[in-house]
Amino acid sequence: MADNQLNQIPHRRYNILTGEWVLVSPHRTKRPWQGKQEKLPTLDKPSYDKECYLCPGNVRAGGKTNPNYEDVFSFANDFSALLPDTSMEVYNEGLLLGKSEAGICKVVCFSPDHSLTLPQMEVSEIEKVVLLWQKEYLELGSMNNINHVQIFENKGAIMGCSNPHPHGQIWAQSSIPQEVEKKTIHQKEYWEKNQSSLLGDYLKQELELDERIVAENDYFVALVPYWAVWPYEMMIVPRGHYQDIEQIDEKEKKSFAEMIKIVTTKYDNLFETSFPYSSGIHQRPTDGEEHAEWHFHMSFYPPLLRSATVKKFMVGYEMFANPQRDITAEQAAQTLAQLPIEHYAKMDSH
């Protein structure tokens, strides 16, 4: 791809997981920027904040008190978007269709330390987060009315995060969301035709080309997908064909935690800031089907484009046509791959 003329001109790239396209415009990185600039987030936070409703021992906004938890901690969201006792209702009037949706929303506090984020945590601490994700996926997914479990994190105020305490969320629901449905369809089509994993075969090709690989260890690979939409989008893919995170063993859990730390540290090091992103794990639905076609993966969608203060907006063409990006996936991967895996804040303190 590096020698491909396509890489020098406007072109479209196909997302094999969703069947969608992204417009790539490499020449637009030269345009001047006079638009909105974000405020820089700070790393200077206290380990405990008496006003934070996620810190140990504090009263939450909903009135309940957190235990004095010492590592990872999860609880049912006090202001859940989904409710478990929602009755089954259908509205169908002419061209208007609506269905009620039952579910459970949980908050996962990654650490009792208010000042930390994932890249600043130890690998052993991130392992505990992975372990809790496994537990929640298994327990929530085994419920009769839960057919999908979505694990995700919004990091940073510009990603809509309402609290700076290190935390993520889990939404478990009765229907299968559209993004997961699209990926199920394309992975299943490939599986039935080739009897192999779509994402597994894609990973083999990426490793051979070595143009978009950012980091790798024994069990996981971090790369910028060929079809990436966000400027420094990354995906963590297991080398083994696993349908969900519950299947990985102790060594693989540590390997996964290591890769999460590497990816998030590289993000912080890119512009030397607490780097915002939305991340999520896509894995097989919990609808009772085997879903042999599924290959779980974790995606990171960060909005920063040129610096710590310049955000990539999805507006205009992106909203009315299809996603568009300026820097190529190869340029982004090269930049990320060259960054150190030690956090810049630690390097500054040496």
GROMACS .gro file of C-alpha atoms in nm:
model
  350
    1MET     CA    1   0.000   0.000   0.000
    2ALA     CA    2   0.290   0.236   0.072
    3ASP     CA    3   0.381   0.239  -0.300
    4ASN     CA    4   0.021   0.237  -0.416
    5GLN     CA    5  -0.079   0.551  -0.605
    6LEU     CA    6  -0.421   0.521  -0.444
    7ASN     CA    7  -0.257   0.627  -0.119
    8GLN     CA    8  -0.167   0.968  -0.265
    9ILE     CA    9  -0.509   1.068  -0.398
   10PRO     CA   10  -0.868   1.084  -0.268
   11HIS     CA   11  -1.004   0.730  -0.245
   12ARG     CA   12  -1.253   0.510  -0.060
   13ARG     CA   13  -1.178   0.214   0.165
   14TYR     CA   14  -1.414  -0.073   0.247
   15ASN     CA   15  -1.484  -0.193   0.601
   16ILE     CA   16  -1.507  -0.574   0.579
   17LEU     CA   17  -1.680  -0.596   0.919
   18THR     CA   18  -1.967  -0.356   0.851
   19GLY     CA   19  -1.991  -0.333   0.473
   20GLU     CA   20  -1.947   0.046   0.488
   21TRP     CA   21  -1.702   0.281   0.317
   22VAL     CA   22  -1.480   0.566   0.435
   23LEU     CA   23  -1.353   0.849   0.213
   24VAL     CA   24  -0.979   0.914   0.256
   25SER     CA   25  -0.839   1.255   0.152
   26PRO     CA   26  -0.461   1.250   0.221
   27HIS     CA   27  -0.398   1.593   0.067
   28ARG     CA   28  -0.627   1.770   0.317
   29THR     CA   29  -0.376   1.752   0.602
   30LYS     CA   30  -0.213   2.062   0.449
   31ARG     CA   31  -0.521   2.281   0.500
   32PRO     CA   32  -0.497   2.560   0.763
   33TRP     CA   33  -0.707   2.526   1.080
   34GLN     CA   34  -0.894   2.823   1.224
   35GLY     CA   35  -1.175   2.624   1.384
   36LYS     CA   36  -1.258   2.530   1.742
   37GLN     CA   37  -0.978   2.427   1.977
   38GLU     CA   38  -1.047   2.221   2.289
   39LYS     CA   39  -0.925   2.296   2.638
   40LEU     CA   40  -0.634   2.082   2.753
   41PRO     CA   41  -0.731   1.820   3.014
   42THR     CA   42  -0.506   1.798   3.315
   43LEU     CA   43  -0.330   1.501   3.476
   44ASP     CA   44  -0.311   1.690   3.803
   45LYS     CA   45  -0.602   1.532   3.993
   46PRO     CA   46  -0.621   1.426   4.359
   47SER     CA   47  -0.619   1.055   4.449
   48TYR     CA   48  -0.944   1.114   4.635
   49ASP     CA   49  -1.209   1.377   4.563
   50LYS     CA   50  -1.478   1.426   4.827
   51GLU     CA   51  -1.710   1.569   4.558
   52CYS     CA   52  -1.671   1.270   4.323
   53TYR     CA   53  -1.968   1.032   4.327
   54LEU     CA   54  -1.748   0.741   4.213
   55CYS     CA   55  -1.474   0.763   4.478
   56PRO     CA   56  -1.477   0.499   4.758
   57GLY     CA   57  -1.706   0.577   5.050
   58ASN     CA   58  -1.877   0.872   4.877
   59VAL     CA   59  -2.250   0.916   4.829
   60ARG     CA   60  -2.351   0.882   4.465
   61ALA     CA   61  -2.587   1.120   4.283
   62GLY     CA   62  -2.867   0.864   4.324
   63GLY     CA   63  -2.830   0.862   4.703
   64LYS     CA   64  -2.649   0.528   4.751
   65THR     CA   65  -2.308   0.510   4.921
   66ASN     CA   66  -2.009   0.343   4.756
   67PRO     CA   67  -1.824   0.081   4.962
   68ASN     CA   68  -1.461   0.150   5.046
   69TYR     CA   69  -1.355  -0.056   4.745
   70GLU     CA   70  -0.982  -0.124   4.699
   71ASP     CA   71  -0.955  -0.222   4.332
   72VAL     CA   72  -1.217  -0.259   4.057
   73PHE     CA   73  -1.584  -0.205   4.149
   74SER     CA   74  -1.912  -0.227   3.952
   75PHE     CA   75  -2.268  -0.124   4.034
   76ALA     CA   76  -2.602  -0.072   3.860
   77ASN     CA   77  -2.615   0.278   3.710
   78ASP     CA   78  -2.832   0.507   3.924
   79PHE     CA   79  -2.956   0.675   3.605
   80SER     CA   80  -2.974   0.379   3.367
   81ALA     CA   81  -3.068   0.425   3.003
   82LEU     CA   82  -3.226   0.077   3.017
   83LEU     CA   83  -3.443  -0.074   3.291
   84PRO     CA   84  -3.475  -0.448   3.371
   85ASP     CA   85  -3.846  -0.444   3.454
   86THR     CA   86  -3.962  -0.276   3.131
   87SER     CA   87  -4.281  -0.441   3.007
   88MET     CA   88  -4.300  -0.575   2.652
   89GLU     CA   89  -4.487  -0.323   2.440
   90VAL     CA   90  -4.513  -0.275   2.062
   91TYR     CA   91  -4.642   0.032   1.879
   92ASN     CA   92  -4.725  -0.022   1.512
   93GLU     CA   93  -4.936   0.242   1.343
   94GLY     CA   94  -4.900   0.277   0.968
   95LEU     CA   95  -4.536   0.368   0.903
   96LEU     CA   96  -4.462   0.420   1.273
   97LEU     CA   97  -4.302   0.130   1.460
   98GLY     CA   98  -4.172   0.117   1.815
   99LYS     CA   99  -4.077  -0.156   2.060
  100SER     CA  100  -3.998  -0.138   2.431
  101GLU     CA  101  -3.644  -0.234   2.534
  102ALA     CA  102  -3.544  -0.399   2.860
  103GLY     CA  103  -3.189  -0.407   2.994
  104ILE     CA  104  -2.936  -0.337   3.266
  105CYS     CA  105  -2.674  -0.059   3.272
  106LYS     CA  106  -2.371  -0.087   3.500
  107VAL     CA  107  -2.081   0.140   3.588
  108VAL     CA  108  -1.732  -0.011   3.626
  109CYS     CA  109  -1.484   0.187   3.839
  110PHE     CA  110  -1.138   0.083   3.717
  111SER     CA  111  -0.959   0.199   4.031
  112PRO     CA  112  -1.031   0.362   4.369
  113ASP     CA  113  -0.763   0.622   4.280
  114HIS     CA  114  -0.941   0.927   4.134
  115SER     CA  115  -0.620   1.057   3.975
  116LEU     CA  116  -0.554   0.759   3.748
  117THR     CA  117  -0.652   0.659   3.395
  118LEU     CA  118  -0.589   0.322   3.226
  119PRO     CA  119  -0.245   0.417   3.087
  120GLN     CA  120  -0.133   0.522   3.437
  121MET     CA  121  -0.248   0.200   3.601
  122GLU     CA  122  -0.029  -0.107   3.649
  123VAL     CA  123  -0.085  -0.406   3.420
  124SER     CA  124  -0.193  -0.612   3.722
  125GLU     CA  125  -0.462  -0.350   3.797
  126ILE     CA  126  -0.588  -0.354   3.438
  127GLU     CA  127  -0.599  -0.736   3.460
  128LYS     CA  128  -0.856  -0.698   3.739
  129VAL     CA  129  -1.065  -0.480   3.507
  130VAL     CA  130  -1.048  -0.749   3.236
  131LEU     CA  131  -1.148  -1.011   3.494
  132LEU     CA  132  -1.453  -0.806   3.595
  133TRP     CA  133  -1.547  -0.755   3.228
  134GLN     CA  134  -1.539  -1.135   3.189
  135LYS     CA  135  -1.754  -1.183   3.497
  136GLU     CA  136  -2.012  -0.923   3.394
  137TYR     CA  137  -2.028  -1.051   3.036
  138LEU     CA  138  -2.092  -1.405   3.159
  139GLU     CA  139  -2.344  -1.315   3.431
  140LEU     CA  140  -2.540  -1.056   3.237
  141GLY     CA  141  -2.529  -1.255   2.914
  142SER     CA  142  -2.671  -1.564   3.086
  143MET     CA  143  -2.993  -1.381   3.177
  144ASN     CA  144  -3.293  -1.491   2.971
  145ASN     CA  145  -3.386  -1.146   2.840
  146ILE     CA  146  -3.028  -1.030   2.766
  147ASN     CA  147  -2.909  -1.094   2.410
  148HIS     CA  148  -2.617  -0.854   2.394
  149VAL     CA  149  -2.362  -0.713   2.639
  150GLN     CA  150  -2.177  -0.396   2.538
  151ILE     CA  151  -1.862  -0.304   2.733
  152PHE     CA  152  -1.730   0.047   2.667
  153GLU     CA  153  -1.546   0.352   2.803
  154ASN     CA  154  -1.585   0.721   2.723
  155LYS     CA  155  -1.265   0.896   2.831
  156GLY     CA  156  -1.247   1.272   2.847
  157ALA     CA  157  -1.497   1.556   2.867
  158ILE     CA  158  -1.506   1.604   2.488
  159MET     CA  159  -1.630   1.244   2.459
  160GLY     CA  160  -1.922   1.323   2.689
  161CYS     CA  161  -1.768   1.173   3.002
  162SER     CA  162  -1.953   1.324   3.298
  163ASN     CA  163  -1.700   1.223   3.566
  164PRO     CA  164  -1.315   1.219   3.550
  165HIS     CA  165  -1.287   0.919   3.786
  166PRO     CA  166  -1.145   0.620   3.589
  167HIS     CA  167  -1.450   0.423   3.485
  168GLY     CA  168  -1.636   0.256   3.200
  169GLN     CA  169  -1.984   0.121   3.144
  170ILE     CA  170  -2.168  -0.197   3.048
  171TRP     CA  171  -2.507  -0.191   2.880
  172ALA     CA  172  -2.683  -0.526   2.852
  173GLN     CA  173  -3.004  -0.540   2.652
  174SER     CA  174  -3.271  -0.760   2.502
  175SER     CA  175  -3.210  -0.667   2.137
  176ILE     CA  176  -2.886  -0.688   1.938
  177PRO     CA  177  -2.760  -0.337   1.843
  178GLN     CA  178  -2.717  -0.239   1.478
  179GLU     CA  179  -2.335  -0.221   1.478
  180VAL     CA  180  -2.317  -0.574   1.616
  181GLU     CA  181  -2.580  -0.699   1.372
  182LYS     CA  182  -2.378  -0.564   1.078
  183LYS     CA  183  -2.060  -0.731   1.202
  184THR     CA  184  -2.245  -1.056   1.266
  185ILE     CA  185  -2.379  -1.064   0.910
  186HIS     CA  186  -2.040  -1.004   0.742
  187GLN     CA  187  -1.846  -1.239   0.967
  188LYS     CA  188  -2.108  -1.512   0.919
  189GLU     CA  189  -2.105  -1.478   0.540
  190TYR     CA  190  -1.726  -1.516   0.539
  191TRP     CA  191  -1.731  -1.806   0.788
  192GLU     CA  192  -1.985  -2.003   0.587
  193LYS     CA  193  -1.790  -1.951   0.265
  194ASN     CA  194  -1.435  -2.008   0.398
  195GLN     CA  195  -1.476  -2.192   0.731
  196SER     CA  196  -1.231  -1.946   0.883
  197SER     CA  197  -1.251  -1.624   1.082
  198LEU     CA  198  -1.284  -1.305   0.877
  199LEU     CA  199  -1.095  -1.101   1.135
  200GLY     CA  200  -0.840  -1.378   1.186
  201ASP     CA  201  -0.759  -1.390   0.814
  202TYR     CA  202  -0.749  -1.011   0.800
  203LEU     CA  203  -0.501  -1.009   1.090
  204LYS     CA  204  -0.274  -1.254   0.905
  205GLN     CA  205  -0.268  -1.022   0.604
  206GLU     CA  206  -0.195  -0.718   0.821
  207LEU     CA  207   0.094  -0.897   0.993
  208GLU     CA  208   0.241  -0.993   0.654
  209LEU     CA  209   0.210  -0.637   0.517
  210ASP     CA  210   0.329  -0.474   0.843
  211GLU     CA  211   0.206  -0.130   0.736
  212ARG     CA  212  -0.059  -0.065   1.000
  213ILE     CA  213   0.073  -0.264   1.299
  214VAL     CA  214   0.129  -0.047   1.607
  215ALA     CA  215   0.223  -0.307   1.871
  216GLU     CA  216   0.207  -0.681   1.930
  217ASN     CA  217   0.275  -0.937   2.201
  218ASP     CA  218   0.231  -1.312   2.235
  219TYR     CA  219  -0.149  -1.315   2.219
  220PHE     CA  220  -0.272  -0.976   2.090
  221VAL     CA  221  -0.202  -0.729   1.810
  222ALA     CA  222  -0.282  -0.356   1.806
  223LEU     CA  223  -0.326  -0.200   1.463
  224VAL     CA  224  -0.485   0.088   1.278
  225PRO     CA  225  -0.758  -0.077   1.068
  226TYR     CA  226  -0.728  -0.030   0.692
  227TRP     CA  227  -1.079   0.123   0.700
  228ALA     CA  228  -1.022   0.341   1.011
  229VAL     CA  229  -1.254   0.643   1.035
  230TRP     CA  230  -1.110   0.837   1.332
  231PRO     CA  231  -0.763   0.996   1.290
  232TYR     CA  232  -0.575   0.766   1.528
  233GLU     CA  233  -0.829   0.484   1.555
  234MET     CA  234  -0.688   0.152   1.678
  235MET     CA  235  -0.812  -0.202   1.720
  236ILE     CA  236  -0.681  -0.474   1.953
  237VAL     CA  237  -0.731  -0.820   1.802
  238PRO     CA  238  -0.651  -1.156   1.966
  239ARG     CA  239  -0.429  -1.383   1.758
  240GLY     CA  240  -0.648  -1.677   1.858
  241HIS     CA  241  -1.002  -1.716   1.726
  242TYR     CA  242  -1.209  -1.634   2.033
  243GLN     CA  243  -1.574  -1.535   2.013
  244ASP     CA  244  -1.574  -1.345   2.345
  245ILE     CA  245  -1.346  -1.229   2.627
  246GLU     CA  246  -1.474  -1.497   2.863
  247GLN     CA  247  -1.274  -1.755   2.663
  248ILE     CA  248  -0.926  -1.613   2.723
  249ASP     CA  249  -0.709  -1.776   2.991
  250GLU     CA  250  -0.482  -1.627   3.258
  251LYS     CA  251  -0.182  -1.567   3.028
  252GLU     CA  252  -0.403  -1.412   2.764
  253LYS     CA  253  -0.575  -1.189   3.021
  254LYS     CA  254  -0.238  -1.047   3.120
  255SER     CA  255  -0.144  -1.008   2.754
  256PHE     CA  256  -0.471  -0.824   2.686
  257ALA     CA  257  -0.412  -0.594   2.985
  258GLU     CA  258  -0.058  -0.523   2.861
  259MET     CA  259  -0.189  -0.429   2.517
  260ILE     CA  260  -0.457  -0.199   2.661
  261LYS     CA  261  -0.188  -0.021   2.862
  262ILE     CA  262   0.040   0.011   2.556
  263VAL     CA  263  -0.238   0.147   2.333
  264THR     CA  264  -0.364   0.401   2.586
  265THR     CA  265  -0.009   0.508   2.680
  266LYS     CA  266   0.078   0.570   2.315
  267TYR     CA  267  -0.235   0.784   2.290
  268ASP     CA  268  -0.131   0.998   2.588
  269ASN     CA  269   0.222   1.026   2.449
  270LEU     CA  270   0.103   1.137   2.103
  271PHE     CA  271   0.019   1.493   2.209
  272GLU     CA  272   0.138   1.466   2.572
  273THR     CA  273  -0.211   1.497   2.713
  274SER     CA  274  -0.472   1.276   2.880
  275PHE     CA  275  -0.595   1.153   2.542
  276PRO     CA  276  -0.975   1.130   2.496
  277TYR     CA  277  -1.142   0.838   2.319
  278SER     CA  278  -1.439   0.606   2.315
  279SER     CA  279  -1.344   0.240   2.334
  280GLY     CA  280  -1.560  -0.069   2.318
  281ILE     CA  281  -1.540  -0.446   2.298
  282HIS     CA  282  -1.736  -0.616   2.022
  283GLN     CA  283  -1.799  -0.985   2.080
  284ARG     CA  284  -2.062  -1.244   2.007
  285PRO     CA  285  -2.421  -1.176   2.113
  286THR     CA  286  -2.554  -1.364   2.415
  287ASP     CA  287  -2.868  -1.485   2.238
  288GLY     CA  288  -2.797  -1.856   2.290
  289GLU     CA  289  -2.652  -1.908   1.941
  290GLU     CA  290  -2.297  -2.042   1.900
  291HIS     CA  291  -2.179  -1.762   1.670
  292ALA     CA  292  -1.868  -1.953   1.560
  293GLU     CA  293  -1.807  -1.675   1.308
  294TRP     CA  294  -1.741  -1.409   1.572
  295HIS     CA  295  -1.387  -1.292   1.652
  296PHE     CA  296  -1.389  -1.050   1.945
  297HIS     CA  297  -1.195  -0.724   1.926
  298MET     CA  298  -1.158  -0.395   2.113
  299SER     CA  299  -1.177  -0.068   1.919
  300PHE     CA  300  -1.060   0.279   2.019
  301TYR     CA  301  -1.216   0.584   1.852
  302PRO     CA  302  -1.021   0.900   1.948
  303PRO     CA  303  -1.126   1.241   1.811
  304LEU     CA  304  -0.797   1.435   1.826
  305LEU     CA  305  -0.651   1.512   1.483
  306ARG     CA  306  -0.364   1.765   1.475
  307SER     CA  307  -0.286   1.838   1.839
  308ALA     CA  308  -0.421   1.806   2.191
  309THR     CA  309  -0.665   2.089   2.120
  310VAL     CA  310  -0.787   2.019   1.763
  311LYS     CA  311  -1.073   1.773   1.733
  312LYS     CA  312  -1.197   1.583   1.428
  313PHE     CA  313  -1.566   1.663   1.385
  314MET     CA  314  -1.812   1.425   1.220
  315VAL     CA  315  -2.035   1.683   1.051
  316GLY     CA  316  -2.165   1.784   0.710
  317TYR     CA  317  -2.046   1.524   0.460
  318GLU     CA  318  -1.994   1.263   0.734
  319MET     CA  319  -2.350   1.303   0.860
  320PHE     CA  320  -2.517   1.314   0.521
  321ALA     CA  321  -2.294   1.089   0.307
  322ASN     CA  322  -2.030   0.868   0.472
  323PRO     CA  323  -1.728   0.903   0.704
  324GLN     CA  324  -1.419   1.088   0.579
  325ARG     CA  325  -1.063   1.114   0.710
  326ASP     CA  326  -0.756   1.319   0.617
  327ILE     CA  327  -0.446   1.132   0.733
  328THR     CA  328  -0.418   0.776   0.601
  329ALA     CA  329  -0.429   0.471   0.826
  330GLU     CA  330  -0.066   0.402   0.732
  331GLN     CA  331   0.048   0.751   0.839
  332ALA     CA  332  -0.137   0.717   1.168
  333ALA     CA  333   0.006   0.369   1.236
  334GLN     CA  334   0.362   0.484   1.163
  335THR     CA  335   0.325   0.777   1.403
  336LEU     CA  336   0.176   0.561   1.679
  337ALA     CA  337   0.423   0.274   1.635
  338GLN     CA  338   0.720   0.507   1.690
  339LEU     CA  339   0.589   0.641   2.021
  340PRO     CA  340   0.737   0.506   2.346
  341ILE     CA  341   0.538   0.273   2.569
  342GLU     CA  342   0.647   0.451   2.888
  343HIS     CA  343   0.403   0.726   2.985
  344TYR     CA  344   0.531   1.079   2.918
  345ALA     CA  345   0.448   1.190   3.272
  346LYS     CA  346   0.686   0.925   3.408
  347MET     CA  347   0.955   1.020   3.158
  348ASP     CA  348   0.926   1.387   3.260
  349SER     CA  349   0.982   1.289   3.624
  350HIS     CA  350   1.308   1.098   3.553
   0.00000   0.00000   0.00000
